[in-house]
XYZ file of C-alpha atoms in Angstrom:
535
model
C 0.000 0.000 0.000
C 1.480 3.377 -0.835
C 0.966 6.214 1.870
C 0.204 9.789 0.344
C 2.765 12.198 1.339
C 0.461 14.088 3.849
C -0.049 10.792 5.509
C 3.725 10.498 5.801
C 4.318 13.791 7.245
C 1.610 13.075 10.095
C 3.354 9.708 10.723
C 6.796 11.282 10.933
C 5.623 14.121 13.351
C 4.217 12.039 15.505
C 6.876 9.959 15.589
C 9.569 13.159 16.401
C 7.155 14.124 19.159
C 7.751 10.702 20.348
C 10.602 10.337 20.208
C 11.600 13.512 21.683
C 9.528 14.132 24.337
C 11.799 12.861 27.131
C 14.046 15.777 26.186
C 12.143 18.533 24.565
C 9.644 21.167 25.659
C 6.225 21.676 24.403
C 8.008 25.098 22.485
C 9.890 22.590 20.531
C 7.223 20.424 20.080
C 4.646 23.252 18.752
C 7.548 24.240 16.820
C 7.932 20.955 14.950
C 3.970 20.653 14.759
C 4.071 24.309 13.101
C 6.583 23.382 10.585
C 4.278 20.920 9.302
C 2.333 23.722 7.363
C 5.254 24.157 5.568
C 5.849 20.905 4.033
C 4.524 20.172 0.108
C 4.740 17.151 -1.398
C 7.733 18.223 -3.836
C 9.593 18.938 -0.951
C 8.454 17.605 2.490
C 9.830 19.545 5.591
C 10.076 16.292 7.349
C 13.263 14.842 5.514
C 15.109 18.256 6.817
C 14.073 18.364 10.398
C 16.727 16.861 12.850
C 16.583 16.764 16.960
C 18.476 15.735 19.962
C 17.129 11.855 18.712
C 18.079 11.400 15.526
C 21.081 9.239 15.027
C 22.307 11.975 12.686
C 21.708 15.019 15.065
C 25.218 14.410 16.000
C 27.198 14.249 12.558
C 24.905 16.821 10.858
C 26.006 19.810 13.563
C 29.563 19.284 13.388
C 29.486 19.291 9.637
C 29.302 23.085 9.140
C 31.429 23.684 12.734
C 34.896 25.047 11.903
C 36.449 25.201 15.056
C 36.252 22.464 17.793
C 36.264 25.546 20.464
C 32.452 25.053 19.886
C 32.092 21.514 19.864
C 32.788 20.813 23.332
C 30.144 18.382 26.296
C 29.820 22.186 27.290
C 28.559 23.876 24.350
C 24.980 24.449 24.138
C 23.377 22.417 21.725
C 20.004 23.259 19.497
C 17.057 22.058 20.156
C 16.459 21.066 16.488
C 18.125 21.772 13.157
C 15.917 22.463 10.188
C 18.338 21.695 6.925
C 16.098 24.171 4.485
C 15.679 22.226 1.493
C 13.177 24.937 -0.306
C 12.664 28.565 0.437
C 9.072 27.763 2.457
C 11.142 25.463 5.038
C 13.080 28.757 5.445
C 9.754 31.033 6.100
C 8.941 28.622 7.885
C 11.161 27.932 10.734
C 11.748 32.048 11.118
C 7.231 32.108 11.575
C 7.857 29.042 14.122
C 10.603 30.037 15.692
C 8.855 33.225 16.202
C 5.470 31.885 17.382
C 7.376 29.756 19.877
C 9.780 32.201 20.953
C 13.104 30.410 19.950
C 15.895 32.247 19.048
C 17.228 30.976 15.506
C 20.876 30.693 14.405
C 21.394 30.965 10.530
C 24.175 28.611 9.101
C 25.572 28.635 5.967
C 29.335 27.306 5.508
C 29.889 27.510 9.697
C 32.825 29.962 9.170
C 32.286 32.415 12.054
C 35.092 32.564 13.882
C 32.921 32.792 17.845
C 30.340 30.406 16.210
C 27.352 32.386 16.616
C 25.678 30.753 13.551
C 25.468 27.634 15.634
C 25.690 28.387 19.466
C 22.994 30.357 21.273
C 22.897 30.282 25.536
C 18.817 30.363 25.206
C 16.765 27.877 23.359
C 17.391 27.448 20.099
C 17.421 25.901 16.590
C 19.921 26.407 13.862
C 18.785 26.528 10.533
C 21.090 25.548 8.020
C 21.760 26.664 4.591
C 23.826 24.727 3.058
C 21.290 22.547 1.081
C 19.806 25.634 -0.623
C 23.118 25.764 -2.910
C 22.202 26.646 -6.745
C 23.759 28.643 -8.845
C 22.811 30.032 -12.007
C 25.447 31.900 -14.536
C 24.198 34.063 -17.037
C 27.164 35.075 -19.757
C 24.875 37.199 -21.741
C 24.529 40.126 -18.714
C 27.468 38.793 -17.062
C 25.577 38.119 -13.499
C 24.919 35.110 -11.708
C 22.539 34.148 -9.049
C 23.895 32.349 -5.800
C 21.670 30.720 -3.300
C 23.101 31.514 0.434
C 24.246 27.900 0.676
C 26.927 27.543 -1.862
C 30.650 27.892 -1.042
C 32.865 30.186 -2.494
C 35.094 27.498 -4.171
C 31.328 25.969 -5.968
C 31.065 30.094 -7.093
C 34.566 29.899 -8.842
C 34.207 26.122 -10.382
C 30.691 27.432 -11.848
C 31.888 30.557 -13.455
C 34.596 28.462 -14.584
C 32.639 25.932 -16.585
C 30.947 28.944 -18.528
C 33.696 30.976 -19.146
C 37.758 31.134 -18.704
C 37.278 35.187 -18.775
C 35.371 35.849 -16.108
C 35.949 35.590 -12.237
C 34.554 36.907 -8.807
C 36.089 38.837 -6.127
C 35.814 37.040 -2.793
C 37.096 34.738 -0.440
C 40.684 32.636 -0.471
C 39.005 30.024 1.990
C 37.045 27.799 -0.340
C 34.285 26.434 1.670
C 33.112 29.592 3.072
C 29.565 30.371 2.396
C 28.201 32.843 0.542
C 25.270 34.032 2.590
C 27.799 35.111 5.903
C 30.694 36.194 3.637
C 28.918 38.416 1.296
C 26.866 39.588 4.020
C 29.677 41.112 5.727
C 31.311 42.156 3.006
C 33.549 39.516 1.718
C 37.043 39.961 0.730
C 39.774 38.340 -1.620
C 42.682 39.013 -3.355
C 40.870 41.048 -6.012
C 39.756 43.426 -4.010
C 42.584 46.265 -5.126
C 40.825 45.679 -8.647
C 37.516 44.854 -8.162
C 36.538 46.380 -4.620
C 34.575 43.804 -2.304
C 32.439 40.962 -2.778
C 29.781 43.188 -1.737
C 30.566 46.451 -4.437
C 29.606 43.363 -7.085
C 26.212 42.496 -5.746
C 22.749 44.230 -7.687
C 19.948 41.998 -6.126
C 19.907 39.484 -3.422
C 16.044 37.911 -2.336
C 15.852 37.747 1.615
C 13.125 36.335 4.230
C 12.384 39.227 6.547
C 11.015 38.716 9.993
C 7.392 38.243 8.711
C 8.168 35.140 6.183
C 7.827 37.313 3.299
C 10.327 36.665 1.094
C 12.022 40.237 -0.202
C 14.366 41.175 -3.437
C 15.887 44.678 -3.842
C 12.760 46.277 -5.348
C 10.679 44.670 -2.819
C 12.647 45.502 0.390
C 13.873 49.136 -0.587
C 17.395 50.653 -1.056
C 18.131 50.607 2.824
C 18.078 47.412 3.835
C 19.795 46.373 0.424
C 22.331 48.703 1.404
C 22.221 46.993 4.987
C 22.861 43.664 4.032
C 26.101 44.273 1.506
C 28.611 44.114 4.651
C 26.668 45.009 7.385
C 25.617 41.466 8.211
C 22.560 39.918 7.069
C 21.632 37.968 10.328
C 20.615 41.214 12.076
C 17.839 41.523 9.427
C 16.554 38.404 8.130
C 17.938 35.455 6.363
C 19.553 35.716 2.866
C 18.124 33.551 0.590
C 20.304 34.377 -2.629
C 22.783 37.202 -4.389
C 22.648 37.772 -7.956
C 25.911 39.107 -8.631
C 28.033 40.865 -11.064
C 30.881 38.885 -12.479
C 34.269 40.425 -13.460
C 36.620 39.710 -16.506
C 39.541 38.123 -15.498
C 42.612 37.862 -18.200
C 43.349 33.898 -19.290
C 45.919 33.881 -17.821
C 47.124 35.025 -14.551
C 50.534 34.377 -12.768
C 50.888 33.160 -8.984
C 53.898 33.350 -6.612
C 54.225 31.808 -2.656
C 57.844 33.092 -1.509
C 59.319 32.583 1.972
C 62.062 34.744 3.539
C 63.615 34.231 6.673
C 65.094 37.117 9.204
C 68.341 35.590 8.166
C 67.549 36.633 4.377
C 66.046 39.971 5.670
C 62.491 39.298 5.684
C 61.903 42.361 7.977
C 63.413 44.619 5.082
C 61.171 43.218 2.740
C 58.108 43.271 5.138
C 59.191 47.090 5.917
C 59.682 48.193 2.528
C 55.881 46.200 1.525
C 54.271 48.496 3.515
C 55.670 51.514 1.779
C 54.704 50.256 -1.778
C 51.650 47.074 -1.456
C 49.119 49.840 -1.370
C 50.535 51.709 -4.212
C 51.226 49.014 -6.569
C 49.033 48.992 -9.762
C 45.406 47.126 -8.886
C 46.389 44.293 -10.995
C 48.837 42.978 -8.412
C 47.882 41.827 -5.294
C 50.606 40.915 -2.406
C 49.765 39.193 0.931
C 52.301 39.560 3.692
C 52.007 36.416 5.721
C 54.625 36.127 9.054
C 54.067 32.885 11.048
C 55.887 31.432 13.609
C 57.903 28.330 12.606
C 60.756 25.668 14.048
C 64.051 26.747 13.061
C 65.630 24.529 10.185
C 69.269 25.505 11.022
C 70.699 22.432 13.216
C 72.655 24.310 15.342
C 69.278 25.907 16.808
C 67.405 22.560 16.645
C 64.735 23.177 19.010
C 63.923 26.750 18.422
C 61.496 29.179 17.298
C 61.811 31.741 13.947
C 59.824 34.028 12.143
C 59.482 33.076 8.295
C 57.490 35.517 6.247
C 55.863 34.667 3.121
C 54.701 36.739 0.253
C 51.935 35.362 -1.916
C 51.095 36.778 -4.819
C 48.276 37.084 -7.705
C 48.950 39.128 -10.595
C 46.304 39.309 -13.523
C 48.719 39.183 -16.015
C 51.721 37.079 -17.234
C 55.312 36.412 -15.789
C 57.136 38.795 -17.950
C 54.918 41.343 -16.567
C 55.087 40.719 -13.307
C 58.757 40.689 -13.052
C 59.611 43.686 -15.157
C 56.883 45.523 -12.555
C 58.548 44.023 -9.011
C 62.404 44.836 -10.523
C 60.775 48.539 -10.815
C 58.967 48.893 -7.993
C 59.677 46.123 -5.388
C 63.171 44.650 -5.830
C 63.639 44.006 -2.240
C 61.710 41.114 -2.865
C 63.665 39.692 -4.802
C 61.235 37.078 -7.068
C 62.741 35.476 -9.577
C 61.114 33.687 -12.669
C 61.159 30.061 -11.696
C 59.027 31.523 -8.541
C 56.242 32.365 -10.459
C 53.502 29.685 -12.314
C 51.360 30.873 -14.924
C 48.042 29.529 -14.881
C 44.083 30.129 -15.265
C 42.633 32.252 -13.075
C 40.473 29.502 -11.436
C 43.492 27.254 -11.000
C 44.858 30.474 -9.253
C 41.675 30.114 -6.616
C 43.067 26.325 -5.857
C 46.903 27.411 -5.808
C 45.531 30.195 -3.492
C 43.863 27.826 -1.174
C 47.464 25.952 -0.146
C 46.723 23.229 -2.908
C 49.668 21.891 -4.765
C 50.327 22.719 -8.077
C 48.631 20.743 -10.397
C 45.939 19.777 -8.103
C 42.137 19.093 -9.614
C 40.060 22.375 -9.643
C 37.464 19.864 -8.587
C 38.898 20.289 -5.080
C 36.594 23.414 -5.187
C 33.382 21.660 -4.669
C 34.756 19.843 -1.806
C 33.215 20.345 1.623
C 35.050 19.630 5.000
C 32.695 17.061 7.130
C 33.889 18.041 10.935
C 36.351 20.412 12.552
C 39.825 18.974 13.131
C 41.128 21.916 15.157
C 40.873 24.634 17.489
C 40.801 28.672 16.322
C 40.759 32.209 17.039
C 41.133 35.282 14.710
C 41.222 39.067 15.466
C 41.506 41.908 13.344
C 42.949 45.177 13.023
C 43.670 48.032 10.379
C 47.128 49.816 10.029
C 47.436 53.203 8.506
C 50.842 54.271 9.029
C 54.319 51.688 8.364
C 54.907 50.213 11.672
C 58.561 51.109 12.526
C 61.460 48.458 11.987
C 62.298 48.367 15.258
C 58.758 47.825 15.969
C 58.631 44.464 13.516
C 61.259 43.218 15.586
C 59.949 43.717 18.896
C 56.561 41.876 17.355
C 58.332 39.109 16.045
C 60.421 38.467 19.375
C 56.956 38.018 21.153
C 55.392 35.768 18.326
C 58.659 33.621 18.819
C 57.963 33.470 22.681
C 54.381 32.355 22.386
C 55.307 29.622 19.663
C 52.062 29.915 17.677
C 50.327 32.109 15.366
C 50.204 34.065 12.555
C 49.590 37.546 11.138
C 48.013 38.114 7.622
C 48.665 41.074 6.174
C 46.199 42.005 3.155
C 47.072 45.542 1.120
C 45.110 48.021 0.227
C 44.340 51.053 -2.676
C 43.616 50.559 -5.966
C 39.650 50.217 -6.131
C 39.355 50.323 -2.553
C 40.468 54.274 -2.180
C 37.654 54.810 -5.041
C 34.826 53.695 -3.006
C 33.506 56.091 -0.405
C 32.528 54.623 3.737
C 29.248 54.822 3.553
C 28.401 53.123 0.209
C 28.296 49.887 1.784
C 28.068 48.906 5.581
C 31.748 48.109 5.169
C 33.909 51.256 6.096
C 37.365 50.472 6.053
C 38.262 52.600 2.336
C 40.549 54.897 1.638
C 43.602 55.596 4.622
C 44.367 52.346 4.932
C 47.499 50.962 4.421
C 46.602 47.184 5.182
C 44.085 44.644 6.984
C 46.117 42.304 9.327
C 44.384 39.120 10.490
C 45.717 37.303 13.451
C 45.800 33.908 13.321
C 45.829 31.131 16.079
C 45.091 27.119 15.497
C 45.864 24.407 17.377
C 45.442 21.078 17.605
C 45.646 19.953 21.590
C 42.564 19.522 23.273
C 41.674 20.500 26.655
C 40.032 23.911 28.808
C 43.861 25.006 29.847
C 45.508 24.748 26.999
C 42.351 26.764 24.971
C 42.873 29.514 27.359
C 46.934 29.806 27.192
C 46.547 30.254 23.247
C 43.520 32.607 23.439
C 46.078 34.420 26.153
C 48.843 34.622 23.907
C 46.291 35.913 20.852
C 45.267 38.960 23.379
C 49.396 39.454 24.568
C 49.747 40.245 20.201
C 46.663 41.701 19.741
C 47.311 44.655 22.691
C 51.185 44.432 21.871
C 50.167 45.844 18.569
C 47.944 48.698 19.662
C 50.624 51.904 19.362
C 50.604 50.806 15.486
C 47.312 50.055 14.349
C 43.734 52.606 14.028
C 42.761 54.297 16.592
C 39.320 56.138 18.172
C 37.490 53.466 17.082
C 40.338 50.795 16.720
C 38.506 49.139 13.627
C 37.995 45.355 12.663
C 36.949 43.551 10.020
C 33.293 41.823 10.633
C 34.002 38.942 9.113
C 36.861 38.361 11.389
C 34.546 38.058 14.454
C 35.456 38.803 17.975
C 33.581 38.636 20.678
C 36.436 40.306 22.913
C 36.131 43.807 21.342
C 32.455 44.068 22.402
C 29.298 42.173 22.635
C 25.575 41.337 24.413
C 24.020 38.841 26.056
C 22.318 36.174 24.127
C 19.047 37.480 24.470
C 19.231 41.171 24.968
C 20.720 43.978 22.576
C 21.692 47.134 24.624
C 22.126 49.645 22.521
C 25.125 51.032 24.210
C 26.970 47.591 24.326
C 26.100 47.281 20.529
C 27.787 50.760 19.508
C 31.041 49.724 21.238
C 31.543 46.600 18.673
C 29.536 48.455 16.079
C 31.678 51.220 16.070
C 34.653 49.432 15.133
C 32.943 47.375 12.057
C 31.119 49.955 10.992
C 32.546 53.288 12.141
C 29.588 56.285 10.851
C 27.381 53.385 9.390
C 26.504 51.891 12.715
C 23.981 54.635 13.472
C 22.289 53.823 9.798
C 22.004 50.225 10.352
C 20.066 50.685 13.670
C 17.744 52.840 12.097
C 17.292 49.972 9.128
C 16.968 47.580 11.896
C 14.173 49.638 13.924
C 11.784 49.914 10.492
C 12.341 45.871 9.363
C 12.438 44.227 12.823
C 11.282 46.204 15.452
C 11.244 43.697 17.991
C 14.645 42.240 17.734
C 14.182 39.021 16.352
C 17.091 38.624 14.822
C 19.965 38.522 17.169
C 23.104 37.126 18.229
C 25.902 38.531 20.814
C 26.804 40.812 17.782
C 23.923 41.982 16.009
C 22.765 45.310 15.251
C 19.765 46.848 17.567
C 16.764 48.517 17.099
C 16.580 52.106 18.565
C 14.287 50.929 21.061
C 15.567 48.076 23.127
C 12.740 45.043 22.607
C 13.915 42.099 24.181
């Protein structure tokens, strides 16, 4: 005998209520009951619904969990996950949620860096993106359309497959998603040429606090401006970008150098910071100084600095070279340093991939966390002094661990005023610098020495970074320069982190926040407030 599909769903909520009800509380039951509604026979709600019960609760959290700093017998857990497979299972769980009063957490790749897409200290249920994944590429108007789901590496293998001339500014981490990065702007080493991820977006379609679902001419200029870097969790949850696509030449050259102090990296690192900024847009040049064992015997045992500098220029070799021996010839790069290659192959090389490696590495998605992480952020405007490098370095070698990425500026970036996105950090800046810090131990004390040692380099670096606010970069979370409770947005607590991502747009987003969700829905420990402060 075959069972119709609404006879199905009644069995299989009846069975979750079951099942669950040793555990659960009658919110989380209503809640399941009230997803029901949203189920259709093309696509029934059941098959995406996963609690406490379900043998793969377990494996189905820590896939999209990027750091096991969250995955812990400590770390609150949801009280269901609802794995969107259609936009109504999205509308859905934000109506339920709402009737039920859960607080929601909105997944898409699991990136961010405190985990608030996945942890909440009240009840709550994550819904996760990553099914809704589709992209569409249209050569004809150059645009594309990019459900919130998909990765960044499935963005550059699509365009590829349609074209070898055109390309996308964003991330270097592959299997970030697209809903969190472009939300907060969304960065990549195109940006000197091409500006953000965010100055390419035209439309995006969004589910605002009522279940309606929203593109730019429906929800208005402001909160279109709102979610291009200032976070689209504070206002609803992205459903899809359409987005511009950029030429990109054939072929594009790569380098990944390492210097040592011995070979003068701190020259070289110096003399980047007078020129990285200034360098035509075509060339982009990463500073990267990390904290290694040192390979000379006699010092078997101890600590170095090696610096690398890692290069895309969207051009060929000969090109390249004749610019550095011009501009940059402290570096030193020679030809057999530098590999020609597509531009998408470029995305893999710039992922740590060998040479040579499949670009179908770009669909892949990790399964679990494997490690332990924290990043800051800061913004430098003037060259940090020599003596200053040295002094950094010293303490880097002490702790043993870490790293410092430093990302250059100019070129598009100066062109594009503050307040044309969320994102503010424009013109004035000479660099981004993100600290690094991964490891692999487990256990509460040694967590806290390495978060201690990421503050000791984070405040050791104050005299030489921005100042009154000292910015950071949103998608580079940290709780530790501001933040709420998990259920309550104060205003005042909210301008002291908001202030640094978003400098004069802060005061903007709160107002676009007071007219779309009043009542403060959508919130996390970072989030932007209404003006008046709803619980």
């Amino acid at each position: 005998m075959k069972l119709s599909s609404s006879t199905l769903l009644l069995i299989f909520c009846v069975l979750v209520l079951l099942d669950s009800c040793a555990t659960s509380s009658p919110a989380i039951d209503n809640f399941i009951q009230c997803l029901s509604n949203y189920s259709q026979p093309s696509n029934p709600i059941f098959e995406a619904i996963y609690t406490p019960k379900n043998s793969s609760f377990q494996s189905v959290l820590l896939s999209y969990i990027r750091t096991k700093r969250f995955t812990t017998p400590t770390t609150p857990k949801p009280l269901a996950i609802v794995t969107a497979m259609h936009e109504s299972h999205v509308q859905g769980t934000v109506l339920c949620a709402k009737n039920e009063g859960l607080q929601i957490r909105i997944r898409s790749g699991g990136h961010d860096f405190e985990g608030l897409s996945y942890v909440s200290y009240v009840p709550f249920v994550i819904l996760d993106m990553f099914n809704l994944r589709s992209i569409n590429i249209s050569l004809a108007d150059e645009t594309a359309w990019v459900q919130a789901g998909a990765t960044v590496g499935e963005v550059y293998y699509r365009i590829a497959e349609k074209s070898k001339e055109h390309g996308f500014p964003a991330a270097v981490g592959l299997s970030v998603g697209t809903g969190g990065h472009f939300s907060g702007g969304g960065y990549g080493n195109m940006m000197r040429k091409y500006g953000l991820s965010v100055d390419n977006i035209i439309d995006a379609q969004i589910v605002n606090v009522n279940g309606i679902i929203l593109d730019r001419k429906s929800m208005g200029e402001d909160l279109f401006w709102a979610i291009r870097g200032g976070g689209g969790a504070s206002f609803g949850v992205i459903l899809s970008w359409k987005i511009k696509l950029v030429r990109v030449p054939a072929i594009v050259t790569v380098f990944h150098v390492n210097r040592t102090l011995e070979q003068g990296a701190t020259d070289i690192a110096y003399q980047w910071q007078h020129i990285g900024h200034k360098l035509p847009e075509d060339l982009f040049i990463r500073v990267m100084t990390q904290v290694f064992n040192a390979s000379n015997d006699s010092q078997e045992g101890k600590k170095t600095v090696v610096i690398a500098f890692i290069g895309l220029f969207l051009g060929k070799t000969q090109g390249l070279l004749s610019l550095l021996n011009e501009s940059f010839p402290q570096l030193g790069l020679q030809k057999n340093e530098c590999k020609e290659m597509s531009w998408v192959e470029s995305t893999v090389f710039w992922a740590d991939h060998p040479i040579g490696t499949s670009i179908n590495v770009l669909l892949q998605r990790p399964k679990q966390p494997v490690g332990y992480y924290k990043s800051r952020s800061d913004y430098v405007k003037e060259v940090i002094p020599k003596k200053a490098l040295e002094s950094i370095w010293k303490l880097m070698i002490k702790g043993g661990l870490g790293f410092m990425q430093w990302n250059p500026y100019g070129g598009r970036m100066n062109e594009i005023s503050e307040s044309e996105t969320p994102f503010p950090h424009r013109a004035g800046n000479l660099f981004l610098i993100q600290y690094g810090f991964y490891w692999l131990e487990d256990g509460i004390d040694v967590t806290n020495k390495n978060l201690n040692l990421s503050k000791a380099l984070h405040d050791a670096m104050t005299p030489y970074v921005s100042k009154s606010p000292r910015e950071a970069f949103f998608c580079y979370r940290d709780l530790d320069i501001g933040a709420n409770s998990d259920n309550y947005t104060s205003f005042d607590k909210a301008k002291v982190y908001g202030d640094k991502y978003f400098k004069g747009n802060f005061e903007r987003l709160v107002r676009v926040k007071t007219m779309v969700d009043p009542t403060n829905f959508f919130k996390n420990e970072q989030s932007i407030p209404p003006l008046l402060n709803y619980k």
